[in-house]
Coordinates of C-alpha atoms in Angstrom, one line a residue:
Chain O
M1 CA 313.3 30.5 236.1
R2 CA 310.1 31.2 234.2
L3 CA 309.9 34.4 232.1
T4 CA 307.0 36.6 232.9
P5 CA 304.7 37.8 230.0
E6 CA 306.4 41.2 230.3
Q7 CA 309.9 39.7 230.0
E8 CA 308.7 37.6 227.0
A9 CA 307.3 40.7 225.3
L10 CA 310.6 42.5 225.9
A11 CA 312.6 39.6 224.5
A12 CA 310.3 39.4 221.5
A13 CA 310.7 43.2 220.9
I14 CA 314.5 42.8 220.9
E15 CA 314.2 39.9 218.5
D16 CA 312.0 42.0 216.2
Q17 CA 314.6 44.7 216.1
W18 CA 317.3 42.2 215.1
L19 CA 315.1 40.7 212.5
A20 CA 314.6 44.1 211.0
A21 CA 318.4 44.7 211.0
A22 CA 318.9 41.3 209.3
V23 CA 316.6 42.3 206.4
D24 CA 317.7 46.0 206.3
T25 CA 318.5 47.2 202.8
T26 CA 319.8 50.7 203.5
P27 CA 323.5 51.6 202.8
A28 CA 326.0 50.6 205.5
D29 CA 326.8 53.2 208.2
R30 CA 330.5 52.9 207.4
P31 CA 332.0 54.9 210.4
A32 CA 329.8 53.1 212.9
A33 CA 330.6 49.6 211.4
E34 CA 334.3 50.4 211.4
A35 CA 334.2 51.5 215.0
G36 CA 332.5 48.2 215.8
V37 CA 335.2 46.3 214.0
R38 CA 337.9 48.0 216.0
E39 CA 336.0 47.4 219.2
A40 CA 335.7 43.7 218.3
Y41 CA 339.4 43.4 217.8
R42 CA 340.1 45.3 221.1
R43 CA 337.7 43.0 223.0
A44 CA 339.6 40.0 221.5
G45 CA 342.9 41.4 222.7
L46 CA 344.0 42.1 219.1
T47 CA 345.6 45.2 217.6
A48 CA 343.0 47.1 215.4
P49 CA 343.3 46.4 211.7
E50 CA 345.7 48.7 209.8
R51 CA 343.2 49.1 207.0
I52 CA 339.6 48.5 206.4
F53 CA 338.4 48.0 202.8
W54 CA 334.8 48.3 201.6
L55 CA 333.1 46.2 198.9
G56 CA 329.7 46.1 197.4
S57 CA 328.5 42.5 198.0
P58 CA 329.6 39.3 199.8
R59 CA 330.8 38.0 196.5
A60 CA 333.1 41.0 196.1
G61 CA 334.1 40.6 199.8
A62 CA 335.1 36.9 199.3
I63 CA 337.1 37.7 196.2
A64 CA 338.8 40.6 198.0
A65 CA 339.7 38.3 200.8
A66 CA 341.3 35.9 198.3
L67 CA 343.2 38.7 196.5
L68 CA 344.4 40.1 199.8
S69 CA 345.4 36.7 201.2
A70 CA 347.3 36.0 198.0
G71 CA 349.3 39.2 198.6
A72 CA 350.7 37.5 201.7
S73 CA 352.5 34.9 199.7
P74 CA 355.7 35.8 197.9
S75 CA 355.4 33.5 194.9
P76 CA 352.7 31.4 193.1
D77 CA 354.3 28.2 194.4
Q78 CA 353.6 29.1 197.9
A79 CA 350.1 30.5 197.3
P80 CA 347.7 27.5 197.5
T81 CA 344.7 29.8 198.2
G82 CA 345.1 32.1 195.2
P83 CA 347.4 33.6 192.6
A84 CA 350.3 35.8 193.8
P85 CA 350.2 39.6 193.2
D86 CA 352.3 39.6 190.0
T87 CA 349.8 37.2 188.3
L88 CA 347.0 39.3 189.8
A89 CA 348.1 42.2 187.7
S90 CA 348.1 40.2 184.5
G91 CA 344.5 40.8 183.6
V92 CA 343.6 37.2 182.9
D93 CA 340.7 37.2 185.4
G94 CA 337.1 37.9 184.5
P95 CA 335.5 41.4 184.8
I96 CA 334.2 40.7 188.3
V97 CA 337.6 40.0 189.7
Q98 CA 339.0 43.0 187.8
Q99 CA 336.2 45.1 189.3
V100 CA 337.1 44.0 192.9
R101 CA 340.8 44.6 192.2
D102 CA 340.1 48.1 191.0
A103 CA 337.9 48.8 194.1
L104 CA 340.8 47.7 196.3
L105 CA 343.4 49.7 194.4
S106 CA 341.2 52.8 194.5
Q107 CA 341.0 52.4 198.3
G108 CA 344.8 52.5 198.5
W109 CA 345.7 48.8 198.3
R110 CA 349.1 48.0 196.9
P111 CA 350.1 44.4 196.1
G112 CA 352.4 43.4 199.0
P113 CA 351.9 42.0 202.4
G114 CA 348.3 40.7 202.7
M115 CA 345.5 40.9 205.2
G116 CA 347.0 38.3 207.5
A117 CA 345.5 35.1 208.9
S118 CA 341.8 35.1 209.7
V119 CA 341.0 36.1 213.2
R120 CA 337.3 35.0 212.9
R121 CA 337.8 32.6 215.8
Q122 CA 339.1 35.3 218.1
V123 CA 336.5 38.0 217.2
R124 CA 333.4 35.8 216.8
T125 CA 333.6 32.1 217.8
E126 CA 335.4 32.5 221.1
P127 CA 333.4 35.6 222.4
W128 CA 330.2 33.8 221.5
A129 CA 331.1 30.7 223.4
A130 CA 332.3 32.7 226.4
A131 CA 329.1 34.8 226.4
R132 CA 326.9 31.7 226.2
E133 CA 328.7 30.1 229.2
R134 CA 328.3 33.3 231.2
A135 CA 324.6 33.7 230.3
S136 CA 323.8 30.1 231.0
G137 CA 325.5 30.6 234.4
V138 CA 323.4 33.7 235.3
L139 CA 320.1 32.5 233.9
G140 CA 320.5 28.8 234.6
P141 CA 320.3 26.3 231.7
E142 CA 316.5 26.3 231.7
G143 CA 316.2 30.1 231.8
W144 CA 318.7 30.3 229.0
A145 CA 316.8 27.9 226.8
Q146 CA 313.6 29.8 227.5
L147 CA 315.2 33.0 226.5
G148 CA 316.5 31.4 223.3
A149 CA 312.9 30.4 222.5
A150 CA 311.6 33.9 223.2
A151 CA 314.3 35.8 221.3
G152 CA 316.3 34.0 218.6
R153 CA 314.7 30.8 217.6
R154 CA 312.2 32.3 215.2
S155 CA 314.6 34.7 213.5
W156 CA 317.3 32.0 213.2
A157 CA 314.9 30.0 211.0
L158 CA 313.9 33.1 209.1
V159 CA 317.3 34.6 208.6
M160 CA 320.0 31.8 208.7
D161 CA 317.9 29.1 207.0
R162 CA 316.0 31.1 204.5
V163 CA 318.2 34.1 203.6
A164 CA 321.9 33.8 204.8
G165 CA 322.1 30.0 204.0
R166 CA 320.7 30.6 200.5
I167 CA 323.2 33.4 199.9
R168 CA 326.1 31.2 201.1
L169 CA 325.0 28.2 199.0
R170 CA 324.7 30.4 195.9
L171 CA 327.9 32.2 196.5
G172 CA 329.8 28.9 196.8
E173 CA 328.6 27.9 193.3
D174 CA 329.2 31.4 191.8
L175 CA 332.7 31.6 193.3
A176 CA 333.6 28.1 192.1
A177 CA 332.7 29.2 188.6
E178 CA 334.1 32.7 188.6
F179 CA 337.1 32.7 190.9
P180 CA 337.7 29.3 192.7
A181 CA 340.5 30.7 194.9
A182 CA 337.8 32.8 196.7
R183 CA 335.6 29.9 197.6
P184 CA 337.4 28.8 200.8
R185 CA 337.2 32.4 202.0
L186 CA 333.5 31.8 202.6
L187 CA 334.6 29.7 205.6
D188 CA 336.1 32.9 207.2
A189 CA 333.0 35.1 206.5
I190 CA 331.4 36.8 209.5
Y191 CA 327.7 37.4 208.9
G192 CA 327.3 41.0 209.9
Q193 CA 323.6 41.9 209.9
H194 CA 322.7 38.2 209.8
D195 CA 324.6 37.6 213.1
G196 CA 321.8 39.5 214.8
V197 CA 319.7 36.3 215.1
W198 CA 322.0 35.0 217.9
L199 CA 323.1 38.3 219.2
S200 CA 319.4 39.0 220.0
T201 CA 319.3 36.3 222.7
F202 CA 322.3 37.9 224.4
E203 CA 320.9 41.4 224.2
A204 CA 317.7 40.1 225.8
A205 CA 319.6 38.3 228.5
D206 CA 321.6 41.5 229.2
R207 CA 318.3 43.6 229.4
L208 CA 316.8 41.1 231.9
H209 CA 320.0 41.0 234.0
P210 CA 321.6 44.4 233.7
G211 CA 324.9 44.6 235.5
S212 CA 325.9 41.0 234.8
G213 CA 328.0 42.0 231.8
L214 CA 326.2 39.5 229.6
L215 CA 326.8 41.5 226.4
D216 CA 330.3 42.7 227.3
G217 CA 332.4 40.6 224.9
L218 CA 330.0 41.1 222.1
T219 CA 329.6 44.9 221.8
G220 CA 331.9 45.2 218.8
L221 CA 330.2 42.4 216.9
T222 CA 326.8 43.9 217.8
A223 CA 327.8 47.3 216.4
V224 CA 329.0 45.7 213.1
A225 CA 325.8 43.6 212.9
R226 CA 323.7 46.8 213.2
H227 CA 325.5 48.7 210.5
C228 CA 326.7 46.5 207.6
G229 CA 326.7 43.2 205.7
W230 CA 329.1 40.2 205.8
W231 CA 332.7 40.9 206.7
W232 CA 336.1 39.3 206.9
A233 CA 338.6 39.8 209.7
G234 CA 342.3 39.4 209.1
S235 CA 345.1 40.1 211.6
R236 CA 346.2 43.1 209.5
F237 CA 343.2 44.2 207.3
A238 CA 339.5 43.8 207.6
I239 CA 337.1 43.7 204.6
L240 CA 333.6 45.0 205.2
T241 CA 330.7 44.8 202.7
E242 CA 327.4 46.5 202.0
R243 CA 324.0 45.2 202.8
P244 CA 321.7 44.2 199.9
S245 CA 319.9 47.1 198.4
L246 CA 316.9 44.8 197.6
L247 CA 315.5 41.9 199.5
A248 CA 312.1 40.3 198.6
R249 CA 310.5 37.6 200.7
D250 CA 307.2 35.8 200.6
N251 CA 304.7 35.6 203.4
V252 CA 306.6 32.6 205.1
G253 CA 309.9 34.5 204.8
R254 CA 311.4 32.7 201.7
L255 CA 313.3 34.6 199.1
H256 CA 310.7 35.2 196.4
R257 CA 310.3 37.5 193.4
G258 CA 309.2 36.9 189.8
E259 CA 309.9 40.1 188.0
G260 CA 313.6 40.5 189.1
P261 CA 316.1 39.3 191.6
A262 CA 315.0 38.5 195.1
I263 CA 318.3 39.8 196.5
G264 CA 320.3 42.5 194.8
Y265 CA 323.5 44.2 196.0
P266 CA 324.8 47.7 195.2
D267 CA 327.6 46.3 193.0
G268 CA 325.2 44.4 190.8
Y269 CA 325.5 40.9 192.4
A270 CA 322.0 39.4 192.4
L271 CA 320.2 36.2 193.3
W272 CA 316.9 35.1 191.7
A273 CA 314.6 32.9 193.7
W274 CA 311.0 31.7 193.6
R275 CA 309.4 30.7 196.9
G276 CA 312.9 30.0 198.2
M277 CA 314.0 27.9 195.2
P278 CA 317.0 29.5 193.4
I279 CA 316.3 30.2 189.8
P280 CA 319.2 29.9 187.2
T281 CA 319.8 33.2 185.5
D282 CA 318.8 32.0 182.0
L283 CA 315.5 30.7 183.3
A284 CA 314.9 34.1 185.0
A285 CA 315.1 35.8 181.7
E286 CA 312.5 33.5 180.3
L287 CA 309.9 33.8 183.0
P288 CA 308.1 36.9 181.7
H289 CA 307.5 35.2 178.3
L290 CA 306.4 31.7 179.3
T291 CA 303.7 29.8 177.4
A292 CA 301.9 26.6 178.4
D293 CA 303.7 24.8 175.5
R294 CA 307.1 25.9 176.8
I295 CA 306.3 24.6 180.3
G296 CA 305.0 21.3 178.9
A297 CA 308.2 20.9 177.0
E298 CA 310.5 21.5 179.9
S299 CA 312.0 18.1 180.9
N300 CA 313.6 19.2 184.2
A301 CA 310.8 18.7 186.8
E302 CA 312.2 21.2 189.3
L303 CA 312.5 24.0 186.7
R304 CA 309.0 23.1 185.4
R305 CA 307.7 23.7 188.9
V306 CA 309.3 27.1 189.0
M307 CA 307.7 27.9 185.6
L308 CA 304.3 26.6 186.7
E309 CA 304.3 28.7 189.9
H310 CA 305.3 31.7 188.0
F311 CA 302.8 31.2 185.2
G312 CA 300.1 30.4 187.7
Y313 CA 298.6 26.9 188.2
E314 CA 295.1 28.1 187.5
R315 CA 296.1 29.5 184.1
Y316 CA 298.1 26.5 183.2
L317 CA 295.4 24.1 184.2
Q318 CA 293.0 26.0 181.9
E319 CA 295.3 26.5 179.0
A320 CA 296.7 23.0 179.1
G321 CA 293.2 21.5 179.3
A322 CA 292.9 20.1 182.8
R323 CA 289.9 17.9 183.8
A324 CA 287.7 18.5 186.9
L325 CA 287.9 15.2 188.7
H326 CA 285.5 15.9 191.5
Q327 CA 283.6 18.6 193.2
D328 CA 282.0 18.9 196.7
E329 CA 281.3 21.5 199.4
T330 CA 285.1 21.8 200.2
G331 CA 286.1 22.7 196.6
T332 CA 287.0 21.3 193.2
L333 CA 289.7 18.8 192.4
W334 CA 291.6 19.3 189.1
H335 CA 293.8 16.8 187.3
L336 CA 296.3 17.3 184.5
P337 CA 298.7 14.6 183.2
L338 CA 302.3 15.8 182.7
T339 CA 304.6 14.0 180.3
G340 CA 307.3 12.0 182.0
D341 CA 306.2 13.2 185.4
E342 CA 303.5 12.5 188.0
P343 CA 300.2 14.3 187.2
L344 CA 299.4 17.8 188.5
V345 CA 296.5 17.4 190.9
M346 CA 295.2 20.5 192.6
V347 CA 292.3 21.5 194.9
E348 CA 290.6 24.8 194.1
V349 CA 289.3 26.2 197.4
V350 CA 287.1 29.3 198.1
N351 CA 288.0 31.3 201.2
A352 CA 285.1 31.2 203.8
T353 CA 285.5 34.9 204.8
P354 CA 284.7 37.2 201.9
E355 CA 287.0 40.1 201.0
P356 CA 286.0 43.6 201.9
D357 CA 284.6 44.1 198.3
G358 CA 282.3 41.1 198.8
T359 CA 284.1 38.7 196.5
S360 CA 285.7 35.6 197.8
R361 CA 289.4 34.7 197.3
V362 CA 290.0 31.5 195.4
Y363 CA 293.2 29.7 195.9
W364 CA 294.9 26.6 194.6
L365 CA 296.8 24.0 196.5
R366 CA 298.7 21.1 194.9
V367 CA 297.9 17.7 196.6
P368 CA 299.4 14.2 196.1
P369 CA 298.7 12.7 192.7
G370 CA 296.6 9.8 194.0
T371 CA 294.0 12.1 195.5
R372 CA 290.4 11.2 194.3
T373 CA 288.0 13.8 196.0
A374 CA 288.1 17.5 196.8
R375 CA 287.5 16.7 200.4
A376 CA 290.4 14.2 200.6
G377 CA 292.6 16.9 199.0
V378 CA 291.7 19.6 201.5
A379 CA 292.0 17.1 204.4
W380 CA 295.5 16.1 203.2
T381 CA 296.6 19.7 203.3
F382 CA 295.9 19.5 207.1
G383 CA 297.4 16.0 207.5
L384 CA 294.0 14.3 207.9
T385 CA 291.9 11.8 206.0
A386 CA 288.7 12.7 204.2
D387 CA 286.7 10.9 207.0
E388 CA 288.6 12.9 209.7
Y389 CA 288.2 16.3 208.2
H390 CA 284.9 17.9 209.4
P391 CA 285.4 21.5 210.5
L392 CA 282.4 22.7 212.6
L393 CA 283.2 26.3 211.7
Q394 CA 285.4 27.9 209.0
T395 CA 286.3 31.5 208.6
Chain T
M1 CA 287.5 21.0 214.7
Y2 CA 287.8 24.7 213.6
R3 CA 289.4 26.2 210.6
Q4 CA 290.6 29.8 210.2
G5 CA 292.2 30.2 206.8
D6 CA 295.4 28.1 206.7
V7 CA 295.2 27.0 210.4
L8 CA 293.1 24.0 211.6
I9 CA 292.4 23.6 215.4
V10 CA 291.7 19.9 216.1
P11 CA 290.4 18.7 219.5
V12 CA 292.6 16.0 221.2
A13 CA 292.3 13.9 224.4
E14 CA 294.4 15.3 227.2
G15 CA 296.5 12.2 227.2
D16 CA 297.5 12.8 223.6
V17 CA 299.2 16.1 224.5
P18 CA 303.0 15.4 224.6
S19 CA 305.4 16.9 227.1
C20 CA 305.2 20.7 226.3
S21 CA 306.6 24.1 227.3
A22 CA 304.9 27.4 226.9
V23 CA 305.3 29.2 223.6
P24 CA 306.7 32.7 224.3
R25 CA 304.4 35.6 223.6
D26 CA 305.2 38.2 221.0
R27 CA 306.2 41.8 221.7
Q28 CA 302.6 42.8 222.0
G29 CA 302.1 40.1 224.6
R30 CA 300.0 38.0 222.2
M31 CA 299.9 34.2 221.8
V32 CA 300.5 33.6 218.1
L33 CA 299.5 30.4 216.3
A34 CA 301.0 31.4 212.9
R35 CA 302.2 34.7 211.4
G36 CA 302.7 36.0 207.9
E37 CA 306.2 37.6 207.4
A38 CA 305.1 39.8 204.5
T39 CA 301.7 40.9 205.8
G40 CA 302.5 40.9 209.5
H41 CA 299.1 39.4 209.9
A42 CA 298.7 36.7 212.6
H43 CA 296.4 34.0 213.9
V44 CA 296.2 35.1 217.5
I45 CA 294.6 33.1 220.4
G46 CA 293.4 34.2 223.8
G47 CA 291.1 33.4 226.7
P48 CA 291.1 33.2 230.5
G49 CA 293.9 30.9 231.7
L50 CA 294.4 29.7 228.1
Q51 CA 297.9 28.3 227.3
L52 CA 299.7 28.0 224.0
L53 CA 302.2 25.1 224.3
A54 CA 304.8 23.5 222.1
D55 CA 306.1 20.0 222.1
V56 CA 309.5 20.1 223.8
D57 CA 310.9 17.7 221.2
D58 CA 309.4 19.5 218.3
P59 CA 308.8 23.3 218.9
S60 CA 306.9 23.6 215.6
S61 CA 304.2 21.3 216.9
M62 CA 301.8 23.3 219.0
F63 CA 298.9 22.6 221.3
V64 CA 296.3 24.7 223.1
D65 CA 295.0 24.2 226.6
V66 CA 291.6 26.0 227.0
P67 CA 290.3 25.8 230.6
S68 CA 287.0 27.7 230.0
Y69 CA 286.8 29.3 226.5
G70 CA 289.1 30.8 223.9
R71 CA 288.9 33.0 220.8
V72 CA 291.0 33.0 217.6
T73 CA 291.3 36.1 215.6
H74 CA 293.1 37.1 212.3
E75 CA 293.1 40.3 210.3
E76 CA 291.6 38.7 207.2
H77 CA 289.3 36.0 208.7
G78 CA 286.3 36.0 211.0
P79 CA 286.9 35.2 214.7
I80 CA 286.4 31.7 216.0
S81 CA 285.2 30.8 219.6
L82 CA 286.6 27.6 221.2
P83 CA 285.0 25.7 223.9
A84 CA 287.0 24.3 226.8
G85 CA 289.3 21.4 225.9
H86 CA 292.7 20.5 224.5
Y87 CA 293.6 21.1 220.9
R88 CA 296.3 20.5 218.4
V89 CA 297.2 23.3 215.9
V90 CA 297.7 22.2 212.3
R91 CA 299.2 24.5 209.7
Q92 CA 298.1 23.9 206.1
R93 CA 300.6 22.4 203.8
E94 CA 301.0 21.9 200.0
Y95 CA 302.2 19.0 198.0
I96 CA 305.6 19.2 196.3
P97 CA 306.8 16.1 194.4
G98 CA 309.1 14.4 196.9
S99 CA 308.2 16.6 199.9
F100 CA 305.7 19.3 201.1
R101 CA 305.9 22.8 202.4
P102 CA 303.8 25.1 204.6
V103 CA 301.2 27.5 203.3
A104 CA 300.6 31.0 204.8
D105 CA 297.8 33.5 204.2

């Protein structure tokens, strides 16, 4: 099977919708998400959860999952994943755990039997595997692979690698520091809005082959993914969470913001990042007041890179006294030694197409420290040598 | 070779094009060489019988088959006309100590 251009356009439009859902920052549609959860349980042959709790971030969700799992154990000795309810009430935990406990109590939770074992496998893993087998049978392995390229591959890289993966990594570190019992609960998380990246391939398959039931086992998961953030499925309770209220990405889709967090949740959980690189909170506070001296004195090369990017390479090269090594028709090559690190070498390039106001945009690209000419620097950015790089036309 | 902002289009011999499959079109039916996530701007290629291809072993490595002529457009850059031939698409990158990363305009 070879997709026609019209089928590819349809698949791409479906992927675009799921990509938009994955970066949606509006409040969850709670009734619709809860209906999706019940549907997912029903499709998996399970009884609907007795209770559904709502939390304001995936951090709060993981902590809630740990607190509610702990409730299932009668005593601390038998509770390897978390403290038992009587110790939960003792108030020795930090304010974040206390905040989650209060949220659960205000929603009617009483310490006692917990949320039950995770049913993630039944509601997510197994329906996904079954749907894949069915779709591959209907479309053929080649058609299925083509559809995956047309709807799914691009957003997987953008959402799972650059957003969800970053959140997960950071959550693991934060939970280890704040409430270690909650860390293993990340293994049970279901990604809600971020699951759209693979659901899009199945929705595209279903649209191309209506009547084959290609989306049948996934309708519950699909509804949850459209309407809320990460969630946890237990045999007795489910925990649902809000989407972020703020999400800032750069032009290649990496988490990126200088004047505040790149991701923020309604309960205050936030993650700072600069061009995809996580920024420690204490550095984040320092960024608006950076000086060239402060950057020069930073001994951690990775943090210094974040500082440099935020401060601006051009400004730093000027303030720290960079030397122009070479100039030709491709641009100017700048050089600045950095104490205890390889030198900062950058090409300054002028855009060939002027801006609407008649000026030309100048941009700076860092190149390997051994670069000797501007041409060699620009050529390197395209994976070529100075001799190979000869554009006939540039716009 | 031809350069439009952060994309370089380099002629290659037909024999240097690896085993490829067609790159799916976007929802407007366009063939996209590179796209900006924040701006939504895209380097778009078109032309009679023109094919945008990706290495089956590395879908991020793209090639263009131009049987008669082609045209590359972008919201912020002037258009580029391509004569018939085979081309490799190179995305601009930036040096980071220990690795490198793509650039996008």
